[in-house]
Amino acid sequence: MNNDTNEPINNAIELASRRDFFAKTGMFSLGALAFTTLGHSTPGLANTTSTSTSDDIIILNAALAHEYQAITAYQVGAESGLLQQGVFDVAVKFQGHHKAHANVLAKTIEKLGGVPVTVKSVAEYEFPLSKLKSQADVLHFAAGLEQSAASAYLGALPKFHNKDLISAAGSILGDETMHWAILLNALGEDPVPNAFIG
């Protein structure tokens, strides 16, 4: 149940994919992740700094679209039957965090006079469901989404016209980063592979 832009996953969400995040209207594309690992990629949003409330609304809607996508991705993972109970519980918890992010983003968009993007169906995301064959596949998929989200929020912070939005986006960035680290740890990988988020 996500919205606008669809950007998926994996570890190869490198500079090219990150640049794509900013390739559409000049804002960060939180929802346009990049199915690099599982084989599907989607364009991101453009690389422009906001100069007005309407630009901020575009950025916030991109973020909201991503949160809807993440909610849907975690639902797909939870319903896959591939997750052990402890991992399932964490996935549902993370999905709850994304629902909270989405709620705050939608209310902020409305408060600023904008119209929040609407939720998409699972099919519209074109997730690489046929490649999700194990718990590890689901965790890699989710970790890639979280990594991309953290990078997108990081890139968006200096772009806001309304500087009051920076702390809220920064708080969500912190949560996405924690999710990413926990998922990497669950995979037996280094949960903090670099000193900086790129």
mmCIF file of C-alpha atoms in Angstrom:
data_model
loop_
_atom_site.group_PDB
_atom_site.id
_atom_site.type_symbol
_atom_site.label_atom_id
_atom_site.label_comp_id
_atom_site.label_asym_id
_atom_site.label_seq_id
_atom_site.Cartn_x
_atom_site.Cartn_y
_atom_site.Cartn_z
ATOM 1 C CA MET A 1 0.000 0.000 0.000
ATOM 2 C CA ASN A 2 2.369 2.626 -1.142
ATOM 3 C CA ASN A 3 2.395 5.658 -3.217
ATOM 4 C CA ASP A 4 4.235 7.666 -5.795
ATOM 5 C CA THR A 5 7.688 6.673 -6.921
ATOM 6 C CA ASN A 6 8.895 3.163 -6.445
ATOM 7 C CA GLU A 7 12.542 2.570 -5.628
ATOM 8 C CA PRO A 8 13.709 -0.664 -4.241
ATOM 9 C CA ILE A 9 16.812 -2.160 -2.778
ATOM 10 C CA ASN A 10 20.082 -3.886 -2.271
ATOM 11 C CA ASN A 11 23.655 -3.151 -1.681
ATOM 12 C CA ALA A 12 24.386 -1.818 -5.134
ATOM 13 C CA ILE A 13 22.311 1.234 -4.457
ATOM 14 C CA GLU A 14 25.453 3.154 -4.991
ATOM 15 C CA LEU A 15 26.250 6.552 -6.299
ATOM 16 C CA ALA A 16 24.377 6.120 -9.546
ATOM 17 C CA SER A 17 21.218 5.040 -7.770
ATOM 18 C CA ARG A 18 21.631 7.781 -5.216
ATOM 19 C CA ARG A 19 21.979 10.359 -7.921
ATOM 20 C CA ASP A 20 18.792 8.991 -9.422
ATOM 21 C CA PHE A 21 17.118 9.772 -6.139
ATOM 22 C CA PHE A 22 17.372 13.375 -7.061
ATOM 23 C CA ALA A 23 16.418 13.036 -10.651
ATOM 24 C CA LYS A 24 12.883 14.134 -11.201
ATOM 25 C CA THR A 25 11.518 17.345 -9.820
ATOM 26 C CA GLY A 26 14.578 18.475 -8.020
ATOM 27 C CA MET A 27 13.778 16.846 -4.739
ATOM 28 C CA PHE A 28 14.862 13.704 -3.036
ATOM 29 C CA SER A 29 13.136 10.546 -4.070
ATOM 30 C CA LEU A 30 12.547 8.628 -0.957
ATOM 31 C CA GLY A 31 10.279 6.331 -2.749
ATOM 32 C CA ALA A 32 12.279 5.630 -5.810
ATOM 33 C CA LEU A 33 14.813 3.346 -4.226
ATOM 34 C CA ALA A 34 16.486 0.981 -6.711
ATOM 35 C CA PHE A 35 16.147 -2.746 -6.990
ATOM 36 C CA THR A 36 19.803 -3.152 -7.713
ATOM 37 C CA THR A 37 20.317 -6.400 -5.921
ATOM 38 C CA LEU A 38 17.099 -8.065 -6.816
ATOM 39 C CA GLY A 39 17.192 -6.838 -10.335
ATOM 40 C CA HIS A 40 14.765 -3.963 -10.788
ATOM 41 C CA SER A 41 15.510 -0.279 -10.874
ATOM 42 C CA THR A 42 13.392 2.801 -10.935
ATOM 43 C CA PRO A 43 14.187 6.434 -11.600
ATOM 44 C CA GLY A 44 14.499 8.786 -8.702
ATOM 45 C CA LEU A 45 13.707 12.454 -8.272
ATOM 46 C CA ALA A 46 15.714 15.479 -9.337
ATOM 47 C CA ASN A 47 18.496 17.386 -7.693
ATOM 48 C CA THR A 48 17.115 20.823 -6.897
ATOM 49 C CA THR A 49 16.954 22.865 -3.744
ATOM 50 C CA SER A 50 13.534 23.905 -2.527
ATOM 51 C CA THR A 51 12.770 27.604 -2.810
ATOM 52 C CA SER A 52 9.170 27.559 -1.644
ATOM 53 C CA THR A 53 6.552 25.757 0.411
ATOM 54 C CA SER A 54 5.329 24.064 -2.775
ATOM 55 C CA ASP A 55 8.811 22.647 -3.342
ATOM 56 C CA ASP A 56 8.853 21.429 0.262
ATOM 57 C CA ILE A 57 5.521 19.697 -0.382
ATOM 58 C CA ILE A 58 7.070 17.918 -3.374
ATOM 59 C CA ILE A 59 9.931 16.699 -1.183
ATOM 60 C CA LEU A 60 7.545 15.604 1.559
ATOM 61 C CA ASN A 61 5.325 13.786 -0.944
ATOM 62 C CA ALA A 62 8.370 11.936 -2.296
ATOM 63 C CA ALA A 63 9.153 10.914 1.266
ATOM 64 C CA LEU A 64 5.550 9.884 1.858
ATOM 65 C CA ALA A 65 5.562 7.811 -1.318
ATOM 66 C CA HIS A 66 8.639 5.990 -0.041
ATOM 67 C CA GLU A 67 7.061 5.368 3.336
ATOM 68 C CA TYR A 68 4.013 3.855 1.649
ATOM 69 C CA GLN A 69 6.317 1.695 -0.426
ATOM 70 C CA ALA A 70 8.209 0.566 2.671
ATOM 71 C CA ILE A 71 4.953 -0.290 4.442
ATOM 72 C CA THR A 72 3.983 -2.435 1.477
ATOM 73 C CA ALA A 73 7.412 -4.050 1.232
ATOM 74 C CA TYR A 74 7.316 -5.072 4.891
ATOM 75 C CA GLN A 75 3.799 -6.423 4.375
ATOM 76 C CA VAL A 76 5.054 -8.533 1.479
ATOM 77 C CA GLY A 77 7.898 -9.797 3.656
ATOM 78 C CA ALA A 78 5.587 -10.566 6.562
ATOM 79 C CA GLU A 79 3.173 -12.462 4.309
ATOM 80 C CA SER A 80 5.925 -14.374 2.498
ATOM 81 C CA GLY A 81 6.015 -17.189 5.033
ATOM 82 C CA LEU A 82 9.820 -16.991 4.879
ATOM 83 C CA LEU A 83 10.459 -15.195 8.159
ATOM 84 C CA GLN A 84 11.150 -16.857 11.485
ATOM 85 C CA GLN A 85 8.994 -15.551 14.323
ATOM 86 C CA GLY A 86 11.600 -13.216 15.833
ATOM 87 C CA VAL A 87 12.431 -11.709 12.452
ATOM 88 C CA PHE A 88 8.734 -11.473 11.611
ATOM 89 C CA ASP A 89 8.151 -9.505 14.824
ATOM 90 C CA VAL A 90 10.925 -7.056 13.960
ATOM 91 C CA ALA A 91 9.587 -6.629 10.412
ATOM 92 C CA VAL A 92 6.130 -5.800 11.750
ATOM 93 C CA LYS A 93 7.677 -3.336 14.212
ATOM 94 C CA PHE A 94 9.624 -1.607 11.439
ATOM 95 C CA GLN A 95 6.470 -1.491 9.335
ATOM 96 C CA GLY A 96 4.810 0.269 12.272
ATOM 97 C CA HIS A 97 7.593 2.852 12.272
ATOM 98 C CA HIS A 98 7.015 3.500 8.575
ATOM 99 C CA LYS A 99 3.294 3.888 9.221
ATOM 100 C CA ALA A 100 4.102 6.495 11.890
ATOM 101 C CA HIS A 101 6.430 8.311 9.459
ATOM 102 C CA ALA A 102 3.715 8.279 6.793
ATOM 103 C CA ASN A 103 1.133 9.642 9.191
ATOM 104 C CA VAL A 104 3.347 12.560 10.216
ATOM 105 C CA LEU A 105 4.358 13.313 6.619
ATOM 106 C CA ALA A 106 0.757 13.276 5.373
ATOM 107 C CA LYS A 107 -0.380 15.597 8.174
ATOM 108 C CA THR A 108 2.533 17.952 7.521
ATOM 109 C CA ILE A 109 1.730 18.088 3.800
ATOM 110 C CA GLU A 110 -1.878 18.932 4.593
ATOM 111 C CA LYS A 111 -0.833 21.554 7.153
ATOM 112 C CA LEU A 112 1.308 23.197 4.471
ATOM 113 C CA GLY A 113 -1.688 23.271 2.124
ATOM 114 C CA GLY A 114 -0.703 20.327 -0.044
ATOM 115 C CA VAL A 115 -2.418 17.107 -1.025
ATOM 116 C CA PRO A 116 -0.675 13.917 0.111
ATOM 117 C CA VAL A 117 0.096 11.317 -2.525
ATOM 118 C CA THR A 118 -2.106 8.245 -2.451
ATOM 119 C CA VAL A 119 -1.255 4.651 -1.695
ATOM 120 C CA LYS A 120 -0.376 2.231 -4.516
ATOM 121 C CA SER A 121 -1.210 -1.435 -4.797
ATOM 122 C CA VAL A 122 1.415 -4.133 -4.259
ATOM 123 C CA ALA A 123 1.429 -4.895 -7.991
ATOM 124 C CA GLU A 124 2.232 -1.304 -8.889
ATOM 125 C CA TYR A 125 5.550 -1.529 -7.052
ATOM 126 C CA GLU A 126 6.730 -4.387 -9.221
ATOM 127 C CA PHE A 127 8.701 -5.862 -6.335
ATOM 128 C CA PRO A 128 10.918 -8.763 -7.441
ATOM 129 C CA LEU A 129 8.729 -11.255 -5.596
ATOM 130 C CA SER A 130 9.996 -14.232 -7.589
ATOM 131 C CA LYS A 131 13.488 -13.576 -6.223
ATOM 132 C CA LEU A 132 12.379 -13.671 -2.597
ATOM 133 C CA LYS A 133 13.005 -17.333 -1.823
ATOM 134 C CA SER A 134 14.496 -17.222 1.679
ATOM 135 C CA GLN A 135 14.532 -15.159 4.835
ATOM 136 C CA ALA A 136 17.918 -13.774 3.772
ATOM 137 C CA ASP A 137 16.427 -12.595 0.453
ATOM 138 C CA VAL A 138 13.672 -10.739 2.296
ATOM 139 C CA LEU A 139 16.178 -9.188 4.707
ATOM 140 C CA HIS A 140 18.477 -8.076 1.873
ATOM 141 C CA PHE A 141 15.467 -6.569 0.119
ATOM 142 C CA ALA A 142 14.451 -4.643 3.256
ATOM 143 C CA ALA A 143 18.027 -3.605 4.083
ATOM 144 C CA GLY A 144 18.463 -2.152 0.600
ATOM 145 C CA LEU A 145 15.270 -0.151 0.969
ATOM 146 C CA GLU A 146 16.359 1.185 4.346
ATOM 147 C CA GLN A 147 19.839 2.064 3.063
ATOM 148 C CA SER A 148 18.376 3.964 0.143
ATOM 149 C CA ALA A 149 15.882 5.718 2.373
ATOM 150 C CA ALA A 150 18.619 6.842 4.774
ATOM 151 C CA SER A 151 20.663 8.216 1.879
ATOM 152 C CA ALA A 152 17.653 9.985 0.396
ATOM 153 C CA TYR A 153 16.673 11.634 3.675
ATOM 154 C CA LEU A 154 20.293 12.691 4.177
ATOM 155 C CA GLY A 155 20.344 14.290 0.742
ATOM 156 C CA ALA A 156 17.026 16.025 1.381
ATOM 157 C CA LEU A 157 17.945 17.718 4.654
ATOM 158 C CA PRO A 158 19.741 20.740 3.187
ATOM 159 C CA LYS A 159 17.148 21.129 0.422
ATOM 160 C CA PHE A 160 14.186 22.205 2.546
ATOM 161 C CA HIS A 161 13.009 25.794 2.181
ATOM 162 C CA ASN A 162 11.309 25.601 5.596
ATOM 163 C CA LYS A 163 14.202 24.818 7.909
ATOM 164 C CA ASP A 164 11.795 23.572 10.602
ATOM 165 C CA LEU A 165 11.333 20.465 8.456
ATOM 166 C CA ILE A 166 15.001 19.520 8.776
ATOM 167 C CA SER A 167 14.794 18.156 12.320
ATOM 168 C CA ALA A 168 11.725 16.051 11.528
ATOM 169 C CA ALA A 169 13.366 14.575 8.435
ATOM 170 C CA GLY A 170 16.573 14.064 10.419
ATOM 171 C CA SER A 171 14.665 12.092 13.036
ATOM 172 C CA ILE A 172 13.244 9.813 10.346
ATOM 173 C CA LEU A 173 16.738 9.485 8.840
ATOM 174 C CA GLY A 174 17.997 8.209 12.202
ATOM 175 C CA ASP A 175 15.240 5.611 12.350
ATOM 176 C CA GLU A 176 15.894 4.402 8.789
ATOM 177 C CA THR A 177 19.591 4.055 9.624
ATOM 178 C CA MET A 178 18.829 1.990 12.735
ATOM 179 C CA HIS A 179 16.580 -0.280 10.679
ATOM 180 C CA TRP A 180 19.335 -0.764 8.117
ATOM 181 C CA ALA A 181 21.934 -1.622 10.782
ATOM 182 C CA ILE A 182 19.629 -4.101 12.512
ATOM 183 C CA LEU A 183 18.778 -5.825 9.233
ATOM 184 C CA LEU A 184 22.465 -6.120 8.313
ATOM 185 C CA ASN A 185 23.173 -7.582 11.740
ATOM 186 C CA ALA A 186 20.360 -10.102 11.296
ATOM 187 C CA LEU A 187 22.040 -11.143 8.038
ATOM 188 C CA GLY A 188 25.323 -11.690 9.866
ATOM 189 C CA GLU A 189 26.870 -8.715 8.074
ATOM 190 C CA ASP A 190 28.688 -5.717 9.499
ATOM 191 C CA PRO A 191 25.878 -3.511 10.834
ATOM 192 C CA VAL A 192 27.986 -0.369 10.449
ATOM 193 C CA PRO A 193 29.966 -0.981 7.254
ATOM 194 C CA ASN A 194 31.118 2.611 6.772
ATOM 195 C CA ALA A 195 31.901 5.708 8.798
ATOM 196 C CA PHE A 196 29.577 7.792 6.594
ATOM 197 C CA ILE A 197 26.257 7.334 4.838
ATOM 198 C CA GLY A 198 26.712 8.010 1.152
#
